[in-house]
PDB file of C-alpha atoms in Angstrom:
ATOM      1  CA  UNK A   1       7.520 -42.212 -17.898  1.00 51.00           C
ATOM      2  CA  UNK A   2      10.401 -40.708 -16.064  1.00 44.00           C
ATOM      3  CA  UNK A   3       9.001 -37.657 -17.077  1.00 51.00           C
ATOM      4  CA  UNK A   4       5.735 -37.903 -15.771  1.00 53.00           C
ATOM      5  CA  UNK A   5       7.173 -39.394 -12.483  1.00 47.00           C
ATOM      6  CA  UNK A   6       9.854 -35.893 -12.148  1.00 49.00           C
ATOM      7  CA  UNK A   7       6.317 -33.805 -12.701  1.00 47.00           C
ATOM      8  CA  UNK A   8       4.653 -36.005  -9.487  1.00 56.00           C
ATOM      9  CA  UNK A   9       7.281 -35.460  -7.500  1.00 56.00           C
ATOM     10  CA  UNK A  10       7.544 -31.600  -8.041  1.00 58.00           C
ATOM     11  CA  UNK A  11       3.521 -31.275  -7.630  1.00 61.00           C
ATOM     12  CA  UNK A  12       4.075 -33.513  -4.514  1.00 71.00           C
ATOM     13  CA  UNK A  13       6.940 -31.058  -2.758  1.00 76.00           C
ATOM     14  CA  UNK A  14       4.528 -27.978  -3.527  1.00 80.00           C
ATOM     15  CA  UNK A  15       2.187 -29.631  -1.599  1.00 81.00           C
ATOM     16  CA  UNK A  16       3.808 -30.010   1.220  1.00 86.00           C
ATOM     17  CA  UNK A  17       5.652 -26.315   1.112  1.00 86.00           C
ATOM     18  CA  UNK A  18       2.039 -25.438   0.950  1.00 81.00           C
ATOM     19  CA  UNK A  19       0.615 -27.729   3.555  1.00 87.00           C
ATOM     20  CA  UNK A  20       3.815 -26.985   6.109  1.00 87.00           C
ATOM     21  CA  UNK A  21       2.816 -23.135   5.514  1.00 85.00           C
ATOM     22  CA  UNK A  22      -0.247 -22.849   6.325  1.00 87.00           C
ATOM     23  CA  UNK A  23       0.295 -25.021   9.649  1.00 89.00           C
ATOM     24  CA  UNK A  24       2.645 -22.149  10.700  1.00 89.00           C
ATOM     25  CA  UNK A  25       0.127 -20.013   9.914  1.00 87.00           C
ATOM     26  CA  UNK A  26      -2.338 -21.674  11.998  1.00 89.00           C
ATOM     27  CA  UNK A  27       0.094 -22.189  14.953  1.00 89.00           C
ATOM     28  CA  UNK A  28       1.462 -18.493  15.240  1.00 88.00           C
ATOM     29  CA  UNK A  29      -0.784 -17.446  17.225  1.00 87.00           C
ATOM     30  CA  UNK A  30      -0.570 -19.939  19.724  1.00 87.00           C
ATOM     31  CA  UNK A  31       3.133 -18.885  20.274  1.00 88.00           C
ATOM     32  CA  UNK A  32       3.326 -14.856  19.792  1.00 86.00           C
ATOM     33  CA  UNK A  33       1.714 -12.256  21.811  1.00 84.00           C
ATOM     34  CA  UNK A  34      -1.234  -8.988  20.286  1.00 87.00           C
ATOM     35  CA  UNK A  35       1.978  -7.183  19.050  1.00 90.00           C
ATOM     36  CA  UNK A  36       3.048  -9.817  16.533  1.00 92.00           C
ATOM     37  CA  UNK A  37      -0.510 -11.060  15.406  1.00 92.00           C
ATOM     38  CA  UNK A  38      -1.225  -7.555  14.450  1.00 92.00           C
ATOM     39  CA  UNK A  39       1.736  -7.815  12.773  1.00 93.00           C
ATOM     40  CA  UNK A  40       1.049 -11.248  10.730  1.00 93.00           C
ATOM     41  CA  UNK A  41      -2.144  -9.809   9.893  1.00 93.00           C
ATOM     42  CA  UNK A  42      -0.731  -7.591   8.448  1.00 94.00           C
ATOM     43  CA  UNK A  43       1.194  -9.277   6.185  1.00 94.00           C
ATOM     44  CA  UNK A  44      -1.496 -11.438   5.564  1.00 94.00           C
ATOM     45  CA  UNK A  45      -3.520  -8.515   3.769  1.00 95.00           C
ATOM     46  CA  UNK A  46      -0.653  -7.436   1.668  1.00 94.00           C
ATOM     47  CA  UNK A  47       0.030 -11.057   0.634  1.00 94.00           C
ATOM     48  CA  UNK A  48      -2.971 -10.520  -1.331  1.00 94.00           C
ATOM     49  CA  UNK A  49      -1.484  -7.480  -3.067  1.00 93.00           C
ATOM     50  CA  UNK A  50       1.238  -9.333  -3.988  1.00 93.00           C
ATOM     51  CA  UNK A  51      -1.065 -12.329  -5.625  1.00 93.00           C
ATOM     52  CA  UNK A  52      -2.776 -10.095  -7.540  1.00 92.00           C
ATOM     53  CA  UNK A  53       0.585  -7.939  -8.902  1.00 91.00           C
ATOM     54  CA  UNK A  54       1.670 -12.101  -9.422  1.00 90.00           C
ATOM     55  CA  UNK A  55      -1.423 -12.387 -11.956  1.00 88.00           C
ATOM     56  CA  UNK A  56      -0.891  -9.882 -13.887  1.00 88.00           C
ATOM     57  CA  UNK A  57       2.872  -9.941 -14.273  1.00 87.00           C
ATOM     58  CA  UNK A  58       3.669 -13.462 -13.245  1.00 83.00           C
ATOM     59  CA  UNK A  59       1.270 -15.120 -15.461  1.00 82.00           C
ATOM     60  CA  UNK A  60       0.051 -12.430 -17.975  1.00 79.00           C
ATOM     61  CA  UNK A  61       3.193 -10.667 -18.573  1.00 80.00           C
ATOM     62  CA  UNK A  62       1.576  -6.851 -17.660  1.00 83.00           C
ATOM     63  CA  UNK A  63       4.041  -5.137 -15.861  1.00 84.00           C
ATOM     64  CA  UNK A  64       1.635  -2.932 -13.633  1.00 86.00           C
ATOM     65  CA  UNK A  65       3.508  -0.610 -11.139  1.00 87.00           C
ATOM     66  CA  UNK A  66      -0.234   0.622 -10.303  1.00 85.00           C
ATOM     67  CA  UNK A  67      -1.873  -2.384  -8.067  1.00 89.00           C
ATOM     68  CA  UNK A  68      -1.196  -0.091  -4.712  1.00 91.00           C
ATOM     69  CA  UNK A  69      -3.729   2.363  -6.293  1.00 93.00           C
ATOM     70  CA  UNK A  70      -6.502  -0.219  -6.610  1.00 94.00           C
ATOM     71  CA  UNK A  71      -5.529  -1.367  -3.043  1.00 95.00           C
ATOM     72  CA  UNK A  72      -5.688   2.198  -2.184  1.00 93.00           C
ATOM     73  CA  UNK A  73      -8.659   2.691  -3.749  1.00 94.00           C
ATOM     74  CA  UNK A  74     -10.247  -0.295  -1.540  1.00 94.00           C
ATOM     75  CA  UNK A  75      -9.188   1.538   1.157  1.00 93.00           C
ATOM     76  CA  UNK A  76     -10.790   4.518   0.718  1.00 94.00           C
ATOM     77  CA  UNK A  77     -13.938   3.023   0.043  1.00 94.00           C
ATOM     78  CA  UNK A  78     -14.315   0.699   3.184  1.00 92.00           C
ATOM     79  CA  UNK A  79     -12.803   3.563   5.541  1.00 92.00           C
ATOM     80  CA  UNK A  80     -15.894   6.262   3.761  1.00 92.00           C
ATOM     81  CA  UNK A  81     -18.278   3.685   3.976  1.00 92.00           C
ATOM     82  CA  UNK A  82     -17.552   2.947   7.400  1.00 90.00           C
ATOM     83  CA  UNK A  83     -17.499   6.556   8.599  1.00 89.00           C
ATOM     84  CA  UNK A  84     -19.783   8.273   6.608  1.00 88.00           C
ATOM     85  CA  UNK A  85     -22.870   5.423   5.921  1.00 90.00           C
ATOM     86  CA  UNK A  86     -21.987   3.951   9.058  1.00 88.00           C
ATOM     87  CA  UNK A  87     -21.838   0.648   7.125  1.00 89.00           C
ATOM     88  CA  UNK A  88     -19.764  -1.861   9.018  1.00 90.00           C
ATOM     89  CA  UNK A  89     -20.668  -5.201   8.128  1.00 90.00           C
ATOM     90  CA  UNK A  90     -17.959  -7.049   6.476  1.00 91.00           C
ATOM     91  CA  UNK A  91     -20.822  -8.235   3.910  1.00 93.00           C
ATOM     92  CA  UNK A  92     -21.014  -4.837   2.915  1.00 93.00           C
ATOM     93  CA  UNK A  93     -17.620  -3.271   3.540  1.00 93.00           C
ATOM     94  CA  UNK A  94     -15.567  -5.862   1.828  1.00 94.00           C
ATOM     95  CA  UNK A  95     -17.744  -6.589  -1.679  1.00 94.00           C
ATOM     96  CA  UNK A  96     -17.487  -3.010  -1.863  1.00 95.00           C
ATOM     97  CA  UNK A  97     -13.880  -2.732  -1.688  1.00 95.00           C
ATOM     98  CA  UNK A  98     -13.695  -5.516  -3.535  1.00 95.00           C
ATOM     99  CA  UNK A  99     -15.514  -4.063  -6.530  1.00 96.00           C
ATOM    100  CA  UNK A 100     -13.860  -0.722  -6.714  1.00 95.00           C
ATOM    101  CA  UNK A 101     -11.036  -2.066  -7.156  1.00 94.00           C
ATOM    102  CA  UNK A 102     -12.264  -4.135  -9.987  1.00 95.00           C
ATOM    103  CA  UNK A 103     -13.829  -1.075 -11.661  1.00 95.00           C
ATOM    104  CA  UNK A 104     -10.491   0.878 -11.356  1.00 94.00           C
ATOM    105  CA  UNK A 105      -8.884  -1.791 -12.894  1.00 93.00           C
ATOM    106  CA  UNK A 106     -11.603  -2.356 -15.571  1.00 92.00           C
ATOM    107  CA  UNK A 107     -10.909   1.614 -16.247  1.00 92.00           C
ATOM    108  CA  UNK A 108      -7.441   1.415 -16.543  1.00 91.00           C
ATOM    109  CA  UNK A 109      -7.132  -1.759 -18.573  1.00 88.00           C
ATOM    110  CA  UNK A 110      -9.562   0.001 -21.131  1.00 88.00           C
ATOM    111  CA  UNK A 111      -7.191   2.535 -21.551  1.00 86.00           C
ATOM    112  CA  UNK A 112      -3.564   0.710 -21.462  1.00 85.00           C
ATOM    113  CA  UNK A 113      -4.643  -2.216 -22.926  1.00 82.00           C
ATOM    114  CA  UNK A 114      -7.613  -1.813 -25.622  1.00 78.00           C
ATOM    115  CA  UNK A 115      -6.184  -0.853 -28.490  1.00 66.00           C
ATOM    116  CA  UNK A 116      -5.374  -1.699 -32.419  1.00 64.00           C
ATOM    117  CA  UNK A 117      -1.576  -2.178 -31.420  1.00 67.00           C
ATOM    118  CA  UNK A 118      -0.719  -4.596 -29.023  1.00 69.00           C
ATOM    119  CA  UNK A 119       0.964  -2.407 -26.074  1.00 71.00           C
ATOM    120  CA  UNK A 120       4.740  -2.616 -24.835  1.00 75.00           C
ATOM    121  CA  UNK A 121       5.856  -3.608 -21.639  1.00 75.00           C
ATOM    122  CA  UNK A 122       7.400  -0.081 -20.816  1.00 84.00           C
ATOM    123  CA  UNK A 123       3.404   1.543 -22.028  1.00 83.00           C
ATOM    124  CA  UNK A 124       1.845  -0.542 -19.531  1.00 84.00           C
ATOM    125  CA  UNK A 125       4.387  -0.022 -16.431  1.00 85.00           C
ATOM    126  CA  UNK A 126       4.642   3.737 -17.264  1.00 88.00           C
ATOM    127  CA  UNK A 127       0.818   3.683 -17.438  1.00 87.00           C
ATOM    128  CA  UNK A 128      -0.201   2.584 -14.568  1.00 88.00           C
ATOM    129  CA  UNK A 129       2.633   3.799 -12.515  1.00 90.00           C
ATOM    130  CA  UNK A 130       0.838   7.457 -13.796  1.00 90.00           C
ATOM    131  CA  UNK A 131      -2.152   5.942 -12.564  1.00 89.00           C
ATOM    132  CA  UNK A 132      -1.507   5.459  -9.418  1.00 89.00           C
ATOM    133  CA  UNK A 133       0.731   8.725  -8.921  1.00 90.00           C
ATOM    134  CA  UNK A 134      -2.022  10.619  -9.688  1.00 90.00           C
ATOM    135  CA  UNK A 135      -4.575   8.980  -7.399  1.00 89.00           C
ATOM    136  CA  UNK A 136      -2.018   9.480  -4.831  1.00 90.00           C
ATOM    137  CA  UNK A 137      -1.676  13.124  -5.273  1.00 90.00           C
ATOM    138  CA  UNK A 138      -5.443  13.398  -5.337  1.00 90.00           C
ATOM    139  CA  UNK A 139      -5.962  11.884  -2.150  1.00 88.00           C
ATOM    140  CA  UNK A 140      -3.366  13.786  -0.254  1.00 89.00           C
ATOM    141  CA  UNK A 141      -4.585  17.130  -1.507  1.00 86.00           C
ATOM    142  CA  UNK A 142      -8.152  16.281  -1.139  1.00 87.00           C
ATOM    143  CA  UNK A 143      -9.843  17.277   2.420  1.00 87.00           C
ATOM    144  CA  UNK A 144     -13.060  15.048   2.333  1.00 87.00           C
ATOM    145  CA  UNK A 145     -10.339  12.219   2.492  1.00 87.00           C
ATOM    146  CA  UNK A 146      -8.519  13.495   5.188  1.00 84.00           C
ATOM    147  CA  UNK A 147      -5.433  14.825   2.709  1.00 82.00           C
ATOM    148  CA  UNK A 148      -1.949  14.160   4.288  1.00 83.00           C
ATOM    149  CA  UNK A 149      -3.926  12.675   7.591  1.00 85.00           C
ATOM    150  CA  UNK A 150      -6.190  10.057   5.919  1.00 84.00           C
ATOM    151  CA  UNK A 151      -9.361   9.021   7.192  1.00 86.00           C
ATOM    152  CA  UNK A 152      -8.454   8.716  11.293  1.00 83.00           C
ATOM    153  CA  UNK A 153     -11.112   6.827  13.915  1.00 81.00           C
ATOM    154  CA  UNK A 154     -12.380   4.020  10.984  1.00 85.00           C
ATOM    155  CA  UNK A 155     -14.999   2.050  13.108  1.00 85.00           C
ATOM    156  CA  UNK A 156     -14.092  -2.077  13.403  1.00 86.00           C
ATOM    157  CA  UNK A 157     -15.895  -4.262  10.875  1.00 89.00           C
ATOM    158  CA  UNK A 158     -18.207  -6.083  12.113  1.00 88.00           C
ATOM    159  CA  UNK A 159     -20.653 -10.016  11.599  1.00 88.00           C
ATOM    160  CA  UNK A 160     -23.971  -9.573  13.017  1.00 82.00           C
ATOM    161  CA  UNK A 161     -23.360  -8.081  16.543  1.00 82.00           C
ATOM    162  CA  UNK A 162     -20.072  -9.395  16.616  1.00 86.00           C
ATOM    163  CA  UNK A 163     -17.185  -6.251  16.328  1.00 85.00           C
ATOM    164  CA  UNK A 164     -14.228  -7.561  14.371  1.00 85.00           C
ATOM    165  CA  UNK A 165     -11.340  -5.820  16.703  1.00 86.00           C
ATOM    166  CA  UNK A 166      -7.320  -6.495  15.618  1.00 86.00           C
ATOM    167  CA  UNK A 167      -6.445  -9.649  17.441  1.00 84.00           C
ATOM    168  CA  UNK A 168      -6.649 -13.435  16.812  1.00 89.00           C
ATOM    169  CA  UNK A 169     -10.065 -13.510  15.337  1.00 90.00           C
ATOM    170  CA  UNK A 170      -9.206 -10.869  12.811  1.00 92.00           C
ATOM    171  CA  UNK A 171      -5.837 -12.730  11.797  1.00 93.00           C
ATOM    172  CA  UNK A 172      -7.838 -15.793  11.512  1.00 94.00           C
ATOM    173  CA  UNK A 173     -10.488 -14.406   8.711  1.00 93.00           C
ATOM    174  CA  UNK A 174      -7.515 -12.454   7.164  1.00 94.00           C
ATOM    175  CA  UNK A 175      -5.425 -16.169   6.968  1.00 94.00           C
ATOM    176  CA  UNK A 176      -8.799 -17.684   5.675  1.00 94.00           C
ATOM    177  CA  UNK A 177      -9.522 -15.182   2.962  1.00 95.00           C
ATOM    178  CA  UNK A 178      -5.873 -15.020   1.644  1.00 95.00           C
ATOM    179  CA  UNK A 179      -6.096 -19.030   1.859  1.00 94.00           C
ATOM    180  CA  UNK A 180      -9.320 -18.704  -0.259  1.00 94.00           C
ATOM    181  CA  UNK A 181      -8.002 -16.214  -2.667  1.00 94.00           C
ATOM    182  CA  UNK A 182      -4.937 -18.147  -3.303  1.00 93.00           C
ATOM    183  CA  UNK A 183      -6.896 -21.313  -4.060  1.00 92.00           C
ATOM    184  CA  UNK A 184      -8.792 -19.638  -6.424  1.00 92.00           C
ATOM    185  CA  UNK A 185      -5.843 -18.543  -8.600  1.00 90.00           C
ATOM    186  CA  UNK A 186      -4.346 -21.408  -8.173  1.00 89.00           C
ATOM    187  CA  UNK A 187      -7.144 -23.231  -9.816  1.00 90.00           C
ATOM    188  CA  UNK A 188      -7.152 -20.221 -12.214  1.00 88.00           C
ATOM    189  CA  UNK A 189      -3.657 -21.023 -13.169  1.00 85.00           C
ATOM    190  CA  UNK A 190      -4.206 -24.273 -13.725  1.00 85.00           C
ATOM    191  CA  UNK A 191      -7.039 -23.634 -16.078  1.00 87.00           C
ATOM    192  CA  UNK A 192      -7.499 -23.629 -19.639  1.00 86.00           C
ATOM    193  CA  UNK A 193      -7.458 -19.910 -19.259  1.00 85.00           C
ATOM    194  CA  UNK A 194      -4.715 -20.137 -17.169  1.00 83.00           C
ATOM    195  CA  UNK A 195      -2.983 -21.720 -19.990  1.00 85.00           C
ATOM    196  CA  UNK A 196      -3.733 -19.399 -22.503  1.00 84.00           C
ATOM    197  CA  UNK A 197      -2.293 -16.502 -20.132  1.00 83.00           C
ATOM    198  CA  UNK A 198       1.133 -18.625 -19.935  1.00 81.00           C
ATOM    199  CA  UNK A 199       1.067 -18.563 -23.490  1.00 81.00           C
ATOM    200  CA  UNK A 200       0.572 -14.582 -24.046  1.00 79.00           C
ATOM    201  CA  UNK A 201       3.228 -13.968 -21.776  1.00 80.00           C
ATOM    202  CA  UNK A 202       5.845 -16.401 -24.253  1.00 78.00           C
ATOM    203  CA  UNK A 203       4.910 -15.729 -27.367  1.00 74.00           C
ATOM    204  CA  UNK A 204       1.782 -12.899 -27.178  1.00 71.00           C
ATOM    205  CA  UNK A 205       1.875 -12.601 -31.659  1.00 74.00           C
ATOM    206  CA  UNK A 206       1.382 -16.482 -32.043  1.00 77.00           C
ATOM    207  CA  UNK A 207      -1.555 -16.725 -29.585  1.00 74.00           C
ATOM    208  CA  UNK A 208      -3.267 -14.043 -31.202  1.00 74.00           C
ATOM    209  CA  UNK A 209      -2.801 -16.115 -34.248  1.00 74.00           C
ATOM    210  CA  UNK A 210      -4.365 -19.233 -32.950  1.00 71.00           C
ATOM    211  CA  UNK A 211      -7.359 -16.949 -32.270  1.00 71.00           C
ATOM    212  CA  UNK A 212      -7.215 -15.859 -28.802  1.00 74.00           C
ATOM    213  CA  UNK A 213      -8.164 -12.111 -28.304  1.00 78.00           C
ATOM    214  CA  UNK A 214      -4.979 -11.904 -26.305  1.00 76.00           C
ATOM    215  CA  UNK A 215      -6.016  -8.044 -25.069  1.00 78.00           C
ATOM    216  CA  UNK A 216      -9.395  -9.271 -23.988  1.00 81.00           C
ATOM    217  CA  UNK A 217      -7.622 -12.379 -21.340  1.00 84.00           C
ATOM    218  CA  UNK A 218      -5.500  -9.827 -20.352  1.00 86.00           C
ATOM    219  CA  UNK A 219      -7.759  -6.968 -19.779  1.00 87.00           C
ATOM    220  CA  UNK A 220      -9.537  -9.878 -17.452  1.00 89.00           C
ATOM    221  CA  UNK A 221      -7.134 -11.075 -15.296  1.00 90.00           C
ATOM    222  CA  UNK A 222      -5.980  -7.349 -14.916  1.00 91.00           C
ATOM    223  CA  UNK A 223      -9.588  -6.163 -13.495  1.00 92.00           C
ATOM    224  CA  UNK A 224      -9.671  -9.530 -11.513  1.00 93.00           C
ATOM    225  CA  UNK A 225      -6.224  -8.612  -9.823  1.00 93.00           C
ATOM    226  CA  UNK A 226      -7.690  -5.089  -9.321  1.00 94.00           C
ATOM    227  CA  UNK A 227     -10.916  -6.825  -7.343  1.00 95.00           C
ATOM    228  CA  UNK A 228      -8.045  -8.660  -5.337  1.00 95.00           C
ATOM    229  CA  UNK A 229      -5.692  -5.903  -4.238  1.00 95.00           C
ATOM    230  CA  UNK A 230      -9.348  -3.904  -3.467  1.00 95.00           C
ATOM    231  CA  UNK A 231     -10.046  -6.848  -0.961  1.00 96.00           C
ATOM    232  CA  UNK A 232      -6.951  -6.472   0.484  1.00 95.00           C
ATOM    233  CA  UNK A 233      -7.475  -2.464   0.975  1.00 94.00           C
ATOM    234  CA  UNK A 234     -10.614  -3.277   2.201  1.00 93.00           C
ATOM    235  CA  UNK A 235      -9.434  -5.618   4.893  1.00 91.00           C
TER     236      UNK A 235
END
């Protein structure tokens, strides 16, 4: 009983961290001029990088120094998209971003993770650390992506004939997709699956002897952490 009432409680004071959060969230605009809203947006966007790194090492145990390059790599895709197919909806833009990341994260999982020996900890970081190095150097040297420059001029996103410029509205659909996002791994977390990724990250040997396919949940939540950071690059 006392148990159960110490577990209410802490649910209860998450809660309210979570509820008193996103009201400051809501307000700062209302008290901080274009300067600092850019700003928050900002870190709104790479709050989702840092959810999906959090999936993958906070709850699966993959230590993946590689989630800028699937950020990077949604991006790359928006800002070509944008300049070269003159494609600006964010109905478009953002699913696209959104699944290149996930199919550079699919690729990469295949190789680190998919294998008759389960791999270490150092394999994986050193893996995808390589990963992204080399995507790096491959964007810098390559011209069609505007090498050390980048891709300069990217048109606004846009919703019908509305243009999405940096200001309020922008922070506001940046705050509501990160809010979305996190509600989704939260449920995630909370999930049977969820669950079975807590348990891979303890003890990885005795869930694959209870019958879990432990490289097959991890290969999953490490592509769906690739489709987040890509959202994030995206945005």
């Amino acid at each position: 009983m006392l148990r159960r009432l110490h577990f209410s409680k802490h649910v209860s004071a998450i809660l309210l961290i979570e509820a008193a959060v996103l009201v400051l969230f809501l307000s700062l605009p209302l008290f901080f001029g274009e300067f600092w809203v850019v700003f928050f947006t900002r870190i709104l966007i790479l709050s989702l990088l840092a959810i999906s790194f959090d999936l993958v090492w906070g709850y699966a145990g993959v230590l993946s120094f590689g989630q800028a390059l699937f950020f990077g790599v949604g991006a790359y895709v928006g800002a070509v998209v944008a300049r070269d197919l003159n494609i600006l909806s964010i109905f478009a833009v953002l699913p696209l971003a959104t699944i290149a990341g996930f199919l550079m994260a699919v690729l990469i999982a295949w190789v680190l993770l998919v294998g008759r020996n389960l791999p270490s900890l150092i394999f994986c970081a050193l893996g995808t650390l390589t990963g992204s190095y080399a995507a790096e150097r491959l964007a810098l040297g390559w011209n069609y992506l505007g090498g050390q420059n980048g891709i300069p001029g990217i048109k606004a996103m846009t919703i019908g004939d509305y243009v999405l410029y940096e200001g309020v509205e922008f922070y506001y659909l940046a705050l509501g997709i990160l809010v979305s996002i996190y509600l989704l791994c939260r449920w995630l977390a909370r999930s049977q699956f969820g669950l079975v990724l807590a348990g891979i990250r303890q003890q990885e040997e005795r869930i694959t002897f209870f019958g879990y396919r432990a490289q097959h949940f991890k290969v999953a939540i490490f592509s769906l952490s690739g489709a987040i950071a890509g959202l994030g690059g995206g945005m």
